[in-house]
Short mmCIF file of C-alpha atoms in Angstrom, two decimals:
data_model
loop_
_atom_site.label_atom_id
_atom_site.label_comp_id
_atom_site.label_asym_id
_atom_site.label_seq_id
_atom_site.Cartn_x
_atom_site.Cartn_y
_atom_site.Cartn_z
CA MET A 1 -37.82 -42.20 64.78
CA ASN A 2 -34.32 -41.51 63.57
CA TYR A 3 -34.27 -40.82 59.84
CA ASP A 4 -30.56 -40.24 59.57
CA LEU A 5 -29.04 -41.68 56.44
CA ASN A 6 -26.35 -44.33 56.68
CA HIS A 7 -23.04 -45.39 55.14
CA LEU A 8 -24.81 -46.79 52.04
CA ASP A 9 -26.25 -43.38 51.10
CA HIS A 10 -23.85 -41.25 49.04
CA VAL A 11 -24.94 -37.69 49.87
CA GLY A 12 -24.10 -34.45 48.09
CA LEU A 13 -22.04 -35.76 45.21
CA SER A 14 -21.20 -33.10 42.66
CA SER A 15 -20.92 -35.10 39.43
CA VAL A 16 -22.17 -38.26 37.71
CA ILE A 17 -18.52 -38.85 36.76
CA ASP A 18 -17.71 -39.32 40.45
CA VAL A 19 -20.15 -42.24 40.60
CA PHE A 20 -18.78 -43.73 37.39
CA GLN A 21 -15.28 -43.63 38.83
CA ILE A 22 -16.43 -45.59 41.89
CA LEU A 23 -18.09 -48.18 39.66
CA LYS A 24 -15.00 -48.48 37.49
CA SER A 25 -12.87 -49.00 40.62
CA HIS A 26 -15.00 -52.13 41.16
CA ASN A 27 -14.37 -53.31 37.56
CA CYS A 28 -17.79 -52.28 36.18
CA GLU A 29 -17.91 -51.89 32.40
CA THR A 30 -21.53 -50.74 31.95
CA ALA A 31 -24.17 -49.13 34.16
CA ILE A 32 -27.88 -48.41 34.24
CA ILE A 33 -29.15 -45.40 36.15
CA LYS A 34 -32.57 -44.35 37.36
CA LYS A 35 -33.83 -41.25 39.11
CA LEU A 36 -36.13 -42.83 41.71
CA ALA A 37 -39.77 -41.82 42.09
CA LYS A 38 -41.17 -40.94 45.53
CA ASN A 39 -42.81 -44.33 45.98
CA ASN A 40 -39.68 -46.34 45.11
CA ASN A 41 -38.69 -48.01 48.37
CA ASP A 42 -38.00 -51.42 49.90
CA LYS A 43 -41.72 -52.24 50.12
CA ASN A 44 -42.68 -51.21 46.59
CA GLN A 45 -40.80 -52.91 43.82
CA VAL A 46 -38.64 -50.52 41.78
CA TYR A 47 -39.43 -50.38 38.06
CA ILE A 48 -36.11 -50.66 36.24
CA HIS A 49 -36.77 -51.68 32.62
CA LYS A 50 -39.42 -53.37 30.49
CA ASP A 51 -36.95 -55.79 28.92
CA ILE A 52 -35.64 -58.57 31.17
CA SER A 53 -33.33 -59.75 28.38
CA VAL A 54 -31.36 -56.49 28.86
CA PHE A 55 -30.76 -57.52 32.43
CA ASN A 56 -29.92 -61.09 31.50
CA SER A 57 -27.28 -59.93 29.04
CA MET A 58 -25.69 -57.57 31.63
CA PHE A 59 -25.98 -59.39 34.94
CA ASP A 60 -25.39 -62.92 36.20
CA LEU A 61 -28.89 -64.08 37.08
CA THR A 62 -30.52 -67.36 38.06
CA PHE A 63 -34.15 -67.65 37.00
CA ASN A 64 -36.65 -69.70 38.98
CA GLU A 65 -37.61 -72.49 36.61
CA ARG A 66 -41.17 -73.66 36.53
CA ASP A 67 -42.41 -76.42 38.79
CA GLU A 68 -43.16 -79.80 37.28
CA SER A 69 -46.76 -80.09 36.11
CA THR A 70 -48.96 -82.84 37.52
CA SER A 71 -50.44 -83.87 34.20
CA VAL A 72 -49.78 -83.85 30.50
CA THR A 73 -51.58 -80.80 29.00
CA LYS A 74 -52.26 -79.54 25.54
CA TYR A 75 -50.26 -76.54 24.51
CA ALA A 76 -53.44 -74.45 24.32
CA SER A 77 -53.85 -74.72 28.11
CA LYS A 78 -51.40 -73.35 30.62
CA PRO A 79 -48.38 -75.47 31.56
CA GLY A 80 -45.81 -73.82 33.79
CA GLU A 81 -47.67 -70.49 33.95
CA ARG A 82 -45.89 -68.22 36.41
CA ILE A 83 -44.26 -64.82 36.72
CA PRO A 84 -40.62 -65.03 35.57
CA GLU A 85 -38.27 -63.91 38.32
CA ALA A 86 -34.53 -64.11 38.86
CA ILE A 87 -32.05 -63.78 41.68
CA PHE A 88 -28.88 -61.78 41.21
CA ASN A 89 -26.02 -64.20 41.87
CA ASP A 90 -23.77 -61.32 42.92
CA PHE A 91 -25.33 -58.00 44.05
CA SER A 92 -23.61 -55.54 46.39
CA TRP A 93 -24.10 -52.03 47.69
CA VAL A 94 -21.09 -49.70 47.76
CA SER A 95 -20.47 -47.90 51.05
CA VAL A 96 -19.23 -44.29 51.18
CA ASN A 97 -15.82 -45.70 52.08
CA GLY A 98 -15.80 -47.82 48.91
CA SER A 99 -16.35 -51.20 50.58
CA LEU A 100 -18.87 -53.72 49.19
CA HIS A 101 -21.83 -55.07 51.16
CA LYS A 102 -23.40 -58.19 49.67
CA VAL A 103 -27.16 -58.64 49.12
CA ASN A 104 -28.12 -62.30 49.09
CA ASP A 105 -31.44 -62.32 47.30
CA CYS A 106 -32.05 -59.18 45.24
CA LYS A 107 -34.70 -60.11 42.66
CA ALA A 108 -35.66 -59.03 39.15
CA ILE A 109 -39.34 -59.80 38.43
CA LEU A 110 -40.96 -59.58 35.00
CA TYR A 111 -44.64 -58.68 34.70
CA ALA A 112 -45.79 -59.75 31.24
CA GLN A 113 -49.02 -57.74 31.23
CA TYR A 114 -47.20 -54.39 31.05
CA PRO A 115 -44.42 -55.59 30.27
CA GLU A 116 -41.92 -54.37 32.86
CA THR A 117 -39.13 -55.62 35.09
CA ARG A 118 -39.01 -54.53 38.72
CA LEU A 119 -36.43 -55.00 41.45
CA SER A 120 -37.04 -56.00 45.05
CA ARG A 121 -35.18 -57.19 48.19
CA PHE A 122 -32.33 -54.76 48.77
CA GLN A 123 -31.17 -55.70 52.26
CA THR A 124 -27.59 -56.90 52.84
CA GLU A 125 -26.55 -60.01 54.70
CA ILE A 126 -26.78 -58.08 57.98
CA ARG A 127 -30.17 -56.57 56.99
CA GLU A 128 -28.84 -53.14 55.99
CA MET A 129 -29.73 -51.06 52.98
CA PRO A 130 -29.51 -47.39 52.08
CA ARG A 131 -31.79 -45.60 54.56
CA SER A 132 -33.08 -43.53 51.63
CA MET A 133 -34.72 -46.74 50.36
CA SER A 134 -36.91 -47.10 53.46
CA VAL A 135 -40.64 -46.44 53.47
CA GLU A 136 -40.16 -44.04 56.37
CA TYR A 137 -37.76 -41.91 54.35
CA THR A 138 -39.98 -41.80 51.27
CA LYS A 139 -42.91 -40.60 53.41
CA ARG A 140 -41.02 -37.53 54.55
CA PRO A 141 -42.38 -34.31 52.99
CA GLU A 142 -38.82 -32.97 52.56
CA MET A 143 -37.52 -36.11 50.86
CA LYS A 144 -34.52 -35.34 48.66
CA SER A 145 -33.88 -36.61 45.13
CA ARG A 146 -32.37 -40.08 44.78
CA TYR A 147 -30.51 -41.79 41.94
CA LEU A 148 -29.92 -45.54 41.74
CA PHE A 149 -26.80 -46.64 39.82
CA ILE A 150 -26.25 -50.32 39.10
CA GLY A 151 -22.96 -51.19 37.43
CA ALA A 152 -22.20 -54.50 35.75
CA THR A 153 -18.80 -56.20 35.65
CA LYS A 154 -17.72 -58.40 32.75
CA SER A 155 -18.69 -61.49 34.76
CA GLY A 156 -22.13 -60.06 35.55
CA ALA A 157 -21.70 -58.90 39.14
CA ALA A 158 -24.06 -56.06 40.08
CA ILE A 159 -22.51 -53.13 41.97
CA ALA A 160 -25.11 -50.62 43.25
CA ILE A 161 -24.72 -47.06 44.49
CA MET A 162 -27.49 -44.91 46.01
CA VAL A 163 -26.96 -41.19 45.44
CA VAL A 164 -28.99 -38.82 47.62
CA ASP A 165 -29.45 -35.05 47.26
CA PRO A 166 -26.57 -34.45 44.82
CA GLN A 167 -25.30 -30.98 43.98
CA GLU A 168 -26.85 -28.89 41.20
CA PRO A 169 -24.72 -29.99 38.16
CA PHE A 170 -25.53 -33.64 38.86
CA ASN A 171 -29.13 -33.60 37.61
CA ASP A 172 -28.16 -31.83 34.35
CA GLU A 173 -25.45 -34.42 33.73
CA TYR A 174 -27.94 -37.20 34.39
CA LYS A 175 -30.40 -35.79 31.81
CA LYS A 176 -27.64 -35.77 29.16
CA LEU A 177 -26.87 -39.48 29.59
CA ASP A 178 -28.00 -41.86 26.83
CA ASP A 179 -31.35 -43.59 27.33
CA ALA A 180 -31.19 -47.33 27.82
CA VAL A 181 -32.43 -49.42 24.87
CA ALA A 182 -36.20 -49.18 24.52
CA SER A 183 -36.54 -46.96 27.60
CA GLY A 184 -37.19 -43.28 28.21
CA VAL A 185 -36.92 -43.66 31.98
CA ILE A 186 -33.63 -45.53 32.48
CA LYS A 187 -30.24 -44.21 31.47
CA PHE A 188 -27.30 -46.29 30.28
CA SER A 189 -23.57 -45.68 30.22
CA ASN A 190 -20.72 -47.70 28.73
CA LEU A 191 -17.89 -47.24 31.23
CA GLY A 192 -15.23 -48.90 29.09
CA ARG A 193 -13.40 -52.18 29.53
CA SER A 194 -12.08 -52.79 33.03
CA ASP A 195 -9.17 -54.96 31.87
CA ASN A 196 -7.54 -56.57 28.83
CA ARG A 197 -8.85 -60.12 29.25
CA SER A 198 -9.55 -60.52 25.53
CA GLU A 199 -5.96 -59.59 24.70
CA GLN A 200 -4.71 -61.91 27.45
CA LEU A 201 -6.62 -64.81 25.91
CA LYS A 202 -5.42 -63.97 22.39
CA SER A 203 -1.87 -64.00 23.66
CA ALA A 204 -2.34 -67.32 25.50
CA LEU A 205 -3.98 -68.96 22.47
CA THR A 206 -1.20 -67.75 20.17
CA GLN A 207 1.54 -68.90 22.49
CA HIS A 208 0.16 -72.27 23.57
CA ALA A 209 -2.46 -73.56 21.09
CA LEU A 210 -3.03 -72.01 17.68
CA GLY A 211 -1.33 -73.95 14.88
CA LYS A 212 0.04 -76.50 17.33
CA THR A 213 -0.36 -80.29 17.64
CA MET A 214 -0.61 -81.85 21.12
CA LYS A 215 -1.23 -85.26 22.58
CA GLY A 216 -4.85 -85.73 23.69
CA CYS A 217 -5.00 -85.00 27.41
CA ARG A 218 -6.59 -83.16 30.29
CA LEU A 219 -5.32 -81.72 33.55
CA ASN A 220 -6.00 -83.43 36.86
CA THR A 221 -6.70 -81.47 40.03
CA ALA A 222 -2.95 -81.14 40.63
CA GLY A 223 -2.54 -79.53 37.21
CA GLU A 224 -0.75 -82.55 35.72
CA GLU A 225 -1.35 -83.80 32.16
CA ILE A 226 -3.07 -87.21 32.05
CA PRO A 227 -4.38 -89.13 29.02
CA PHE A 228 -7.86 -88.36 27.77
CA ASN A 229 -9.26 -90.43 24.92
CA SER A 230 -13.03 -89.84 24.88
CA THR A 231 -15.11 -87.82 22.40
CA GLN A 232 -14.38 -84.48 24.13
CA VAL A 233 -10.65 -84.86 23.70
CA CYS A 234 -10.29 -81.66 21.64
CA GLY A 235 -11.96 -79.52 24.31
CA TYR A 236 -10.00 -80.98 27.20
CA THR A 237 -6.73 -80.77 25.32
CA LEU A 238 -7.37 -77.08 24.57
CA GLU A 239 -8.05 -76.44 28.23
CA ALA A 240 -4.87 -78.28 29.17
CA ALA A 241 -2.86 -76.18 26.70
CA LEU A 242 -4.11 -73.05 28.48
CA GLY A 243 -3.64 -74.42 31.97
CA ILE A 244 -7.36 -74.84 32.73
CA VAL A 245 -8.32 -77.55 35.21
CA PRO A 246 -11.78 -78.91 34.20
CA ASN A 247 -14.49 -77.37 36.36
CA ALA A 248 -17.57 -78.94 37.95
CA ASP A 249 -20.07 -77.93 35.27
CA GLY A 250 -17.90 -79.06 32.38
CA GLU A 251 -17.83 -75.63 30.74
CA GLY A 252 -14.38 -74.41 29.78
CA ASP A 253 -13.65 -70.72 30.31
CA ILE A 254 -10.65 -68.54 30.90
CA PHE A 255 -10.47 -64.88 31.93
CA GLY A 256 -14.29 -65.00 32.07
CA ILE A 257 -14.52 -65.86 28.34
CA GLU A 258 -16.24 -69.04 27.18
CA LEU A 259 -13.98 -71.33 25.19
CA LYS A 260 -15.16 -74.02 22.78
CA ALA A 261 -13.03 -76.41 20.75
CA ILE A 262 -14.93 -77.45 17.63
CA SER A 263 -14.15 -80.30 15.23
CA LYS A 264 -16.84 -79.47 12.62
CA LYS A 265 -19.06 -76.63 11.54
CA LYS A 266 -22.13 -77.97 13.41
CA VAL A 267 -21.68 -76.87 17.02
CA THR A 268 -23.48 -77.93 20.18
CA LEU A 269 -24.43 -74.69 21.97
CA PHE A 270 -25.86 -76.17 25.14
CA THR A 271 -27.67 -79.25 26.49
CA PRO A 272 -30.54 -78.17 28.81
CA GLU A 273 -32.99 -80.92 29.74
CA PRO A 274 -36.72 -80.23 29.29
CA ASP A 275 -38.52 -78.84 32.33
CA GLY A 276 -42.02 -79.55 31.05
CA GLY A 277 -44.12 -82.07 29.16
CA LEU A 278 -44.20 -85.85 29.37
CA TYR A 279 -40.37 -86.03 29.16
CA LYS A 280 -40.12 -84.26 32.52
CA GLN A 281 -43.07 -86.04 34.13
CA ASP A 282 -42.35 -89.60 33.06
CA PHE A 283 -39.20 -90.21 31.01
CA LYS A 284 -39.99 -93.90 30.54
CA ALA A 285 -43.48 -93.15 29.15
CA PHE A 286 -41.98 -90.46 26.88
CA MET A 287 -39.39 -92.84 25.41
CA ARG A 288 -41.95 -95.62 24.87
CA LYS A 289 -44.45 -93.25 23.23
CA TYR A 290 -42.24 -91.07 21.04
CA GLY A 291 -39.00 -93.08 20.74
CA TYR A 292 -38.28 -96.31 18.90
CA GLU A 293 -37.16 -99.69 20.19
CA LYS A 294 -33.64 -100.22 18.91
CA GLU A 295 -33.46 -103.67 20.46
CA GLN A 296 -35.59 -105.45 23.02
CA GLY A 297 -36.10 -103.11 25.99
CA VAL A 298 -33.77 -100.43 24.60
CA PHE A 299 -35.50 -97.24 23.40
CA ARG A 300 -33.90 -94.32 21.57
CA PHE A 301 -35.19 -90.91 20.59
CA THR A 302 -33.38 -89.22 17.68
CA GLY A 303 -34.05 -86.94 14.75
CA ILE A 304 -33.34 -83.32 13.80
CA HIS A 305 -36.17 -81.09 15.03
CA ARG A 306 -36.60 -77.66 13.37
CA CYS A 307 -39.17 -75.10 14.38
CA ASN A 308 -42.60 -75.48 12.73
CA ILE A 309 -41.52 -78.54 10.71
CA LEU A 310 -42.83 -82.03 11.44
CA THR A 311 -40.08 -84.54 12.26
CA PRO A 312 -41.41 -87.83 10.74
CA LYS A 313 -39.13 -89.99 12.85
CA THR A 314 -40.76 -88.86 16.11
CA GLY A 315 -44.09 -87.50 14.92
CA LEU A 316 -43.36 -84.26 16.77
CA THR A 317 -43.25 -80.63 15.66
CA MET A 318 -41.15 -78.04 17.44
CA LYS A 319 -43.09 -74.87 18.24
CA ILE A 320 -42.41 -71.73 20.21
CA LEU A 321 -45.56 -71.06 22.21
CA CYS A 322 -46.68 -68.22 24.44
CA LYS A 323 -49.60 -66.10 25.56
CA VAL A 324 -50.05 -62.55 24.34
CA LEU A 325 -52.01 -59.72 25.93
CA VAL A 326 -55.35 -58.89 24.26
CA ASP A 327 -56.90 -56.64 26.93
CA LYS A 328 -54.62 -54.67 29.24
CA LYS A 329 -57.50 -53.53 31.43
CA THR A 330 -58.76 -57.02 32.23
CA LYS A 331 -55.30 -58.58 31.87
CA THR A 332 -56.68 -61.08 29.38
CA PHE A 333 -54.26 -63.22 27.37
CA ARG A 334 -54.71 -65.56 24.45
CA ASP A 335 -52.69 -68.56 23.31
CA ALA A 336 -50.30 -67.77 20.46
CA GLU A 337 -47.17 -68.84 18.64
CA TYR A 338 -44.00 -66.81 18.90
CA ASP A 339 -43.65 -63.96 16.41
CA PRO A 340 -40.01 -63.00 15.71
CA ASN A 341 -41.16 -59.61 14.42
CA ARG A 342 -42.73 -58.77 17.75
CA ASN A 343 -40.84 -57.67 20.88
CA ILE A 344 -40.06 -60.75 22.96
CA ASN A 345 -41.14 -58.91 26.14
CA GLU A 346 -44.70 -58.90 24.84
CA GLN A 347 -44.56 -62.71 24.49
CA VAL A 348 -42.88 -63.91 27.68
CA LYS A 349 -46.02 -65.15 29.42
CA SER A 350 -45.86 -68.97 29.33
CA LEU A 351 -43.16 -68.63 26.67
CA ARG A 352 -41.61 -72.00 25.93
CA VAL A 353 -40.10 -74.14 23.19
CA SER A 354 -42.21 -77.30 22.84
CA LEU A 355 -42.20 -80.54 20.97
CA VAL A 356 -45.89 -80.99 20.17
CA ASP A 357 -47.59 -84.17 18.97
CA SER A 358 -50.47 -84.49 16.52
CA GLU A 359 -53.02 -84.16 19.35
CA GLY A 360 -51.50 -80.92 20.63
CA ASN A 361 -49.79 -82.47 23.68
CA ASP A 362 -46.49 -81.16 25.02
CA ALA A 363 -44.16 -84.14 24.63
CA ALA A 364 -41.24 -82.10 25.98
CA SER A 365 -40.77 -78.38 26.58
CA TRP A 366 -38.25 -75.80 27.74
CA SER A 367 -39.51 -72.77 29.63
CA PHE A 368 -38.36 -69.23 29.01
CA GLU A 369 -36.68 -69.30 32.42
CA LYS A 370 -34.85 -72.55 31.66
CA LEU A 371 -33.36 -71.11 28.48
CA LEU A 372 -32.54 -67.77 30.14
CA ASN A 373 -30.44 -69.69 32.66
CA LYS A 374 -28.53 -71.29 29.81
CA TRP A 375 -28.04 -68.17 27.69
CA GLY A 376 -26.94 -65.10 29.62
CA VAL A 377 -24.07 -62.81 30.42
CA LYS A 378 -21.54 -65.67 30.43
CA HIS A 379 -22.17 -66.16 26.68
CA ASN A 380 -21.46 -62.56 25.80
CA GLU A 381 -17.96 -63.46 24.67
CA THR A 382 -17.27 -66.90 23.22
CA VAL A 383 -14.25 -68.12 21.28
CA TYR A 384 -14.63 -71.10 18.93
CA VAL A 385 -11.34 -72.88 18.22
CA PRO A 386 -11.32 -75.36 15.27
CA ALA A 387 -9.50 -78.59 16.13
CA THR A 388 -8.76 -81.92 14.45
CA LYS A 389 -8.32 -85.28 16.22
CA THR A 390 -6.05 -87.95 14.73
CA ASP A 391 -4.59 -91.22 15.93
CA ASN A 392 -1.32 -90.91 17.83
CA THR A 393 1.68 -92.53 16.08
CA ASP A 394 4.20 -91.87 18.86
CA ASN A 395 4.79 -95.28 20.46
CA ASP A 396 6.09 -93.87 23.74
CA GLU A 397 3.00 -91.65 24.13
CA ILE A 398 0.72 -94.53 23.13
CA THR A 399 2.34 -96.74 25.77
CA SER A 400 1.66 -93.98 28.32
CA GLY A 401 -2.03 -94.04 27.37
CA PHE A 402 -2.23 -91.08 24.95
CA LYS A 403 -4.15 -92.53 21.98
CA HIS A 404 -4.86 -89.32 20.08
CA LYS A 405 -3.24 -86.18 18.77
CA VAL A 406 -5.11 -82.86 18.55
CA THR A 407 -4.17 -80.15 16.05
CA PHE A 408 -5.55 -76.65 16.50
CA SER A 409 -6.24 -74.27 13.63
CA ASP A 410 -4.19 -71.06 13.41
CA GLU A 411 -7.37 -68.97 13.43
CA VAL A 412 -10.42 -68.77 15.71
CA LEU A 413 -13.93 -67.38 15.61
CA TRP A 414 -14.34 -64.63 18.24
CA CYS A 415 -17.99 -63.85 19.05
CA LYS A 416 -19.30 -61.05 21.26
CA ARG A 417 -22.64 -59.86 22.65
CA THR A 418 -25.78 -61.93 22.45
CA ASP A 419 -29.17 -62.00 24.14
CA ILE A 420 -32.24 -64.17 24.58
CA SER A 421 -34.07 -62.60 21.64
CA ARG A 422 -31.30 -63.63 19.26
CA LEU A 423 -31.49 -67.16 20.68
CA PHE A 424 -35.26 -67.47 20.23
CA ASN A 425 -35.12 -66.00 16.73
CA ALA A 426 -32.38 -68.43 15.76
CA ILE A 427 -34.49 -71.34 17.01
CA TYR A 428 -37.52 -69.97 15.15
CA ASP A 429 -35.78 -69.65 11.76
CA GLY A 430 -34.11 -73.07 12.01
CA THR A 431 -30.57 -71.79 12.51
CA ILE A 432 -30.56 -73.65 15.86
CA VAL A 433 -31.97 -77.20 15.81
CA PHE A 434 -32.77 -79.74 18.48
CA ASP A 435 -30.75 -82.91 17.89
CA PRO A 436 -31.48 -85.31 20.78
CA ALA A 437 -29.89 -88.67 21.56
CA PRO A 438 -31.35 -90.04 24.82
CA LYS A 439 -31.48 -93.78 25.52
CA PHE A 440 -33.78 -95.67 27.89
CA VAL A 441 -32.73 -99.20 28.89
CA GLU A 442 -35.70 -100.86 30.53
CA HIS A 443 -33.82 -103.77 32.10
CA ASP A 444 -30.76 -101.74 33.25
CA LEU A 445 -31.50 -98.15 34.29
CA SER A 446 -27.80 -97.51 34.90
CA LYS A 447 -27.38 -97.51 31.11
CA THR A 448 -30.17 -94.98 30.59
CA LYS A 449 -28.86 -91.62 29.34
CA LYS A 450 -30.46 -88.26 28.72
CA ARG A 451 -28.95 -86.08 26.01
CA SER A 452 -30.77 -82.95 24.83
CA GLN A 453 -28.50 -81.25 22.32
CA TRP A 454 -29.21 -77.82 20.80
CA ARG A 455 -26.99 -77.22 17.83
CA LEU A 456 -26.05 -74.46 15.42
CA ASN A 457 -26.05 -75.75 11.84
CA ASN A 458 -22.93 -73.89 10.72
CA ILE A 459 -21.09 -71.73 13.22
CA PHE A 460 -19.01 -70.02 10.55
CA LYS A 461 -22.05 -69.11 8.43
CA ASP A 462 -24.64 -68.46 11.16
CA ALA A 463 -22.71 -66.90 14.04
CA GLU A 464 -23.80 -63.41 12.99
CA LYS A 465 -27.44 -64.36 13.65
CA LEU A 466 -26.60 -65.22 17.23
CA TYR A 467 -23.94 -62.64 18.08
CA GLU A 468 -23.72 -58.91 17.52
CA GLU A 469 -19.99 -58.96 16.69
CA VAL A 470 -18.13 -61.81 14.94
CA GLU A 471 -14.46 -61.71 14.04
CA ILE A 472 -11.93 -64.18 12.60
CA VAL A 473 -8.75 -63.84 14.70
CA LYS A 474 -5.58 -65.27 13.19
CA LYS A 475 -2.32 -66.23 14.82
#
C-alpha cells in the first residue's frame, strides 16, 4: 500500500511561526495546537480539550439538541440524557499551496465521565484528509511526529493545518507556547486581530447613528427605507442607519459584531424555546396546567422566574439540574443541582435549566445543547446602543407612514468575550431571569404565540458578570 503523504500534510516546516503566518493569512485570530499521540487517527477520536465551552467560545458550532421525550418525567430521572456533540459549521484543511478544503461534518464530542472533548470526522467533501491522519500511517513503526493546528477566525471558522516531521527548532518552539486554559496537553496562541472591524463599527456608529434622531424605519430587500412602526422600531432603525438589511433570523449584526438597540436597562438576551418538559410535548396541556385563563379559551403564562425561587403566579421553580460523577470506574452518576463553584465540565451530563412544579415534574426545560447553540462565538462581541422612541411630529413623514422618531444616545456599551459558564452562573445568581409571555387561544390557533424571553435585569450594572470586558464608548 502506498503510504505517501498528500497535499494536506505540511512536511518539514522549520518554525511554529511559519504555521501561524499561514493561519493569519486566512484571518485566524487565535489557535489551539496539539502534538498528536501515536493512536490519534481518523478512526480514534482525537482528544483536544476537557472544556467544550472553550471550543464554543472560539468556533462556530451547532450542537445536536436532545430528542423530544415521550413522557413527562420527574427531574430526578433522566430526560434528554445523551452525549453532547457539535458539528463545526465551517471547518477546512489548508493545503501546502495555501488553498482551503472544506470538511462538512467535523464533530466535537463531550464525554462527561472524564470530562473531555474529542474530535472526529476529518474527511473533506471529496473524502480527502491528511494522509498522516490515517490508521495505516499511525501503524508504521517509523511514524514521524505530527502537530495539529486549528486556527479560529473572528466569525468562528476553523482552519486546520497538519504539520508532519518538522525540523529540529519546531518542537522546542512548541514546548514554549502557552498552555490552553485548564490544559497541560493543548497549547494556545493569540495571533492578533485579523482586521479592524471594531474600529469600522465605531466609525459607522459615530457617523450615522450616535446622538442622532431618525424617523422609525427599516430597509427593504432593495436597501430602501420604508416605514416601520412596531415594537422593534429602535432596532430596525439602527440597522437602517448602518445600511443593514434585516436578515432571516432577525439578529442584527455588522462586521461580525452583534448589535442591539435597547430602550431600557432590562435587556432581552435571547428567546430560545424549551426543548424538554410538558411545554415541548404538549403546549396546550402546559398552558392549561400552568397558565391562567385570561378570558374564555385564552390562556397566558407570565411571571418573572428566578433560579431557586418559587414563582407564585405559575407555581414553578426554576432550577439548574444535572448529573455528577460519583464513581469514575463504574461511570456512576447521581442527580444534582448545578454548583457555580464547580467546573461546568463536571456537570454537563443531563445539564438543563428547568421549570419544576411542586411534584418534581419538568414543566419546561432547556438542555445544555440548546443554550450552547444560543450563546457561542457570535456573542463574543456585542454592542448595546441606548435608544428612545417618540411620536413623530413631522406631518409629511406621518403622511408617508412614519409614525415614530428614534433618538440614539451618544454613547454605547461595548461588551467582549463571554462563554457558557458565565451564562449559567448569571442564570443561577438571578442576574438573568426568565420572563415568558406565551398565549394559547383554544378557539383560534392562528392567534397562539410562543414567547420565551431570557432577560438581563440591568445591562449597565450586570454586563460585567456576563462579559469579560465591558467598555463605555462615547461619540
